[in-house]
PDB file of C-alpha atoms in Angstrom:
ATOM      1  CA  HIS A   1     -85.319  29.583 -33.864  1.00 90.00           C
ATOM      2  CA  VAL A   2     -83.887  31.245 -30.997  1.00 93.00           C
ATOM      3  CA  GLN A   3     -79.998  31.272 -31.269  1.00 96.00           C
ATOM      4  CA  LEU A   4     -77.327  33.361 -28.970  1.00 97.00           C
ATOM      5  CA  VAL A   5     -73.850  32.937 -30.097  1.00 97.00           C
ATOM      6  CA  GLU A   6     -71.117  34.653 -28.019  1.00 97.00           C
ATOM      7  CA  SER A   7     -67.553  35.422 -29.558  1.00 97.00           C
ATOM      8  CA  GLY A   8     -64.648  37.618 -28.489  1.00 98.00           C
ATOM      9  CA  GLY A   9     -63.285  35.237 -25.586  1.00 98.00           C
ATOM     10  CA  GLY A  10     -59.400  34.434 -25.397  1.00 98.00           C
ATOM     11  CA  SER A  11     -56.292  34.652 -23.507  1.00 98.00           C
ATOM     12  CA  VAL A  12     -54.692  38.114 -21.699  1.00 98.00           C
ATOM     13  CA  GLN A  13     -52.340  38.970 -19.284  1.00 98.00           C
ATOM     14  CA  VAL A  14     -53.731  40.448 -15.891  1.00 98.00           C
ATOM     15  CA  GLY A  15     -54.513  43.885 -16.565  1.00 98.00           C
ATOM     16  CA  GLY A  16     -55.776  43.587 -20.219  1.00 98.00           C
ATOM     17  CA  SER A  17     -59.109  43.565 -21.872  1.00 98.00           C
ATOM     18  CA  LEU A  18     -61.537  41.630 -24.057  1.00 98.00           C
ATOM     19  CA  ARG A  19     -64.800  42.678 -25.423  1.00 98.00           C
ATOM     20  CA  LEU A  20     -67.066  39.629 -25.562  1.00 98.00           C
ATOM     21  CA  SER A  21     -70.020  39.693 -28.078  1.00 98.00           C
ATOM     22  CA  CYS A  22     -73.347  37.800 -27.790  1.00 97.00           C
ATOM     23  CA  ALA A  23     -75.389  37.774 -31.352  1.00 97.00           C
ATOM     24  CA  ALA A  24     -78.890  36.978 -31.324  1.00 95.00           C
ATOM     25  CA  THR A  25     -81.093  35.685 -34.208  1.00 94.00           C
ATOM     26  CA  GLY A  26     -84.643  34.575 -33.485  1.00 92.00           C
ATOM     27  CA  VAL A  27     -85.316  37.321 -30.581  1.00 89.00           C
ATOM     28  CA  THR A  28     -84.959  41.073 -30.255  1.00 88.00           C
ATOM     29  CA  TYR A  29     -82.591  42.532 -27.861  1.00 87.00           C
ATOM     30  CA  ARG A  30     -84.353  45.902 -27.837  1.00 84.00           C
ATOM     31  CA  THR A  31     -87.638  44.211 -26.417  1.00 86.00           C
ATOM     32  CA  TYR A  32     -85.603  41.695 -24.214  1.00 90.00           C
ATOM     33  CA  PHE A  33     -83.801  41.222 -20.852  1.00 92.00           C
ATOM     34  CA  THR A  34     -80.072  39.908 -21.709  1.00 94.00           C
ATOM     35  CA  ALA A  35     -77.438  39.173 -18.740  1.00 96.00           C
ATOM     36  CA  TRP A  36     -74.149  37.721 -18.635  1.00 97.00           C
ATOM     37  CA  PHE A  37     -73.067  34.927 -16.676  1.00 97.00           C
ATOM     38  CA  ARG A  38     -69.725  33.143 -15.959  1.00 97.00           C
ATOM     39  CA  GLN A  39     -68.549  29.621 -14.331  1.00 97.00           C
ATOM     40  CA  ALA A  40     -65.003  28.959 -13.324  1.00 95.00           C
ATOM     41  CA  PRO A  41     -64.102  25.722 -13.198  1.00 89.00           C
ATOM     42  CA  GLY A  42     -65.125  23.754  -9.663  1.00 93.00           C
ATOM     43  CA  LYS A  43     -67.512  27.079  -8.927  1.00 94.00           C
ATOM     44  CA  GLU A  44     -71.373  27.851  -9.571  1.00 94.00           C
ATOM     45  CA  ARG A  45     -72.459  29.966 -12.167  1.00 95.00           C
ATOM     46  CA  GLU A  46     -72.502  33.817 -11.337  1.00 95.00           C
ATOM     47  CA  GLY A  47     -74.163  36.563 -12.804  1.00 96.00           C
ATOM     48  CA  VAL A  48     -71.795  39.536 -14.325  1.00 97.00           C
ATOM     49  CA  ALA A  49     -73.941  42.172 -15.438  1.00 95.00           C
ATOM     50  CA  SER A  50     -77.499  42.638 -17.259  1.00 94.00           C
ATOM     51  CA  ILE A  51     -78.867  45.155 -19.288  1.00 93.00           C
ATOM     52  CA  TYR A  52     -83.035  45.468 -20.013  1.00 90.00           C
ATOM     53  CA  ARG A  53     -84.131  47.169 -23.308  1.00 82.00           C
ATOM     54  CA  GLY A  54     -80.755  48.508 -23.536  1.00 77.00           C
ATOM     55  CA  ASP A  55     -81.000  50.451 -20.182  1.00 78.00           C
ATOM     56  CA  ARG A  56     -77.587  49.642 -18.989  1.00 62.00           C
ATOM     57  CA  LEU A  57     -77.573  52.286 -16.132  1.00 61.00           C
ATOM     58  CA  GLY A  58     -80.343  50.304 -14.302  1.00 64.00           C
ATOM     59  CA  GLY A  59     -78.636  47.056 -14.765  1.00 81.00           C
ATOM     60  CA  TYR A  60     -77.233  44.469 -12.326  1.00 88.00           C
ATOM     61  CA  PHE A  61     -73.157  44.258 -12.000  1.00 91.00           C
ATOM     62  CA  ALA A  62     -71.744  41.922  -9.481  1.00 93.00           C
ATOM     63  CA  ASP A  63     -69.591  43.754  -6.941  1.00 95.00           C
ATOM     64  CA  SER A  64     -66.611  41.955  -8.163  1.00 96.00           C
ATOM     65  CA  VAL A  65     -66.696  43.803 -11.466  1.00 97.00           C
ATOM     66  CA  LYS A  66     -68.258  47.083 -11.059  1.00 96.00           C
ATOM     67  CA  GLY A  67     -66.019  49.712 -12.460  1.00 95.00           C
ATOM     68  CA  ARG A  68     -64.137  47.594 -14.453  1.00 97.00           C
ATOM     69  CA  PHE A  69     -66.675  45.757 -16.620  1.00 97.00           C
ATOM     70  CA  THR A  70     -69.504  47.558 -18.974  1.00 94.00           C
ATOM     71  CA  ILE A  71     -72.429  46.185 -20.939  1.00 94.00           C
ATOM     72  CA  SER A  72     -73.956  47.636 -23.675  1.00 93.00           C
ATOM     73  CA  GLN A  73     -76.402  46.843 -26.888  1.00 93.00           C
ATOM     74  CA  ASP A  74     -76.334  47.654 -30.498  1.00 93.00           C
ATOM     75  CA  ASN A  75     -79.624  47.410 -31.500  1.00 91.00           C
ATOM     76  CA  ALA A  76     -79.155  47.771 -35.352  1.00 93.00           C
ATOM     77  CA  LYS A  77     -76.715  44.490 -35.015  1.00 95.00           C
ATOM     78  CA  ASN A  78     -78.918  42.746 -32.360  1.00 94.00           C
ATOM     79  CA  THR A  79     -75.643  42.383 -29.974  1.00 96.00           C
ATOM     80  CA  VAL A  80     -74.963  42.707 -26.522  1.00 95.00           C
ATOM     81  CA  TYR A  81     -71.718  43.540 -25.835  1.00 96.00           C
ATOM     82  CA  LEU A  82     -69.493  43.155 -22.351  1.00 97.00           C
ATOM     83  CA  GLN A  83     -66.285  45.171 -22.276  1.00 97.00           C
ATOM     84  CA  MET A  84     -63.799  43.839 -19.637  1.00 98.00           C
ATOM     85  CA  ASN A  85     -61.063  45.988 -18.256  1.00 98.00           C
ATOM     86  CA  SER A  86     -58.558  45.878 -15.898  1.00 98.00           C
ATOM     87  CA  LEU A  87     -58.980  41.756 -15.942  1.00 98.00           C
ATOM     88  CA  LYS A  88     -57.438  39.875 -13.018  1.00 98.00           C
ATOM     89  CA  PRO A  89     -57.004  36.084 -12.761  1.00 97.00           C
ATOM     90  CA  GLU A  90     -60.605  35.445 -10.780  1.00 96.00           C
ATOM     91  CA  ASP A  91     -62.405  36.634 -13.962  1.00 98.00           C
ATOM     92  CA  THR A  92     -61.357  33.569 -15.570  1.00 98.00           C
ATOM     93  CA  GLY A  93     -64.144  31.337 -16.581  1.00 98.00           C
ATOM     94  CA  ILE A  94     -66.369  30.398 -19.459  1.00 98.00           C
ATOM     95  CA  TYR A  95     -68.752  33.587 -19.809  1.00 98.00           C
ATOM     96  CA  TYR A  96     -72.484  32.791 -21.141  1.00 98.00           C
ATOM     97  CA  CYS A  97     -75.171  35.674 -22.272  1.00 97.00           C
ATOM     98  CA  ALA A  98     -78.582  34.478 -21.622  1.00 97.00           C
ATOM     99  CA  ALA A  99     -81.720  36.600 -22.686  1.00 96.00           C
ATOM    100  CA  ASP A 100     -85.482  36.503 -21.706  1.00 94.00           C
ATOM    101  CA  ALA A 101     -88.554  38.055 -22.549  1.00 91.00           C
ATOM    102  CA  SER A 102     -89.075  39.174 -18.826  1.00 90.00           C
ATOM    103  CA  ILE A 103     -86.826  40.356 -16.128  1.00 89.00           C
ATOM    104  CA  ARG A 104     -84.848  37.218 -14.489  1.00 91.00           C
ATOM    105  CA  SER A 105     -82.852  36.775 -11.321  1.00 88.00           C
ATOM    106  CA  CYS A 106     -79.017  37.547 -12.539  1.00 89.00           C
ATOM    107  CA  LEU A 107     -78.141  35.914  -9.016  1.00 83.00           C
ATOM    108  CA  SER A 108     -79.411  32.475  -9.929  1.00 83.00           C
ATOM    109  CA  GLY A 109     -79.795  32.869 -13.369  1.00 88.00           C
ATOM    110  CA  ASP A 110     -83.306  30.780 -13.451  1.00 89.00           C
ATOM    111  CA  GLY A 111     -85.927  31.488 -15.841  1.00 92.00           C
ATOM    112  CA  PHE A 112     -83.878  32.796 -18.847  1.00 95.00           C
ATOM    113  CA  ALA A 113     -85.404  31.108 -21.715  1.00 95.00           C
ATOM    114  CA  TYR A 114     -82.481  31.321 -23.859  1.00 96.00           C
ATOM    115  CA  TRP A 115     -78.513  30.734 -23.408  1.00 97.00           C
ATOM    116  CA  GLY A 116     -75.243  30.952 -25.595  1.00 97.00           C
ATOM    117  CA  GLN A 117     -72.742  28.403 -25.944  1.00 97.00           C
ATOM    118  CA  GLY A 118     -70.094  30.240 -23.959  1.00 97.00           C
ATOM    119  CA  THR A 119     -66.702  31.722 -24.676  1.00 98.00           C
ATOM    120  CA  GLN A 120     -63.701  30.752 -22.759  1.00 98.00           C
ATOM    121  CA  VAL A 121     -62.044  33.980 -20.810  1.00 98.00           C
ATOM    122  CA  THR A 122     -58.749  33.088 -19.481  1.00 98.00           C
ATOM    123  CA  VAL A 123     -56.579  35.668 -17.571  1.00 98.00           C
ATOM    124  CA  SER A 124     -52.920  34.749 -16.531  1.00 97.00           C
ATOM    125  CA  SER A 125     -50.620  36.681 -14.193  1.00 91.00           C
TER     126      SER A 125
END
């Protein structure tokens, strides 16, 4: 049974930081393609960042988060992290992690086999 569980969301003020975690059971991140997505109210789901087998340097980052967000992976804990700095109100939304054995589109999110339940991030000014 595969389960992805996000945590770390919350409410912060503009300029603050949060670190989201996505812990997995039933899959091994070391061999998987993992990505973070977000969805704001009334907007479509948006890919935020991805990491493939721990190689974050070659991963995808949405233009809106480049230079502010980083993605990392702890294989011992089988957890992927999204470090979010210099948060802006437009970063508000529900953040989801997704994983698949193959590389998938971070634009559409199509094809990911596994998704977490999401964690709410709210950035207020």
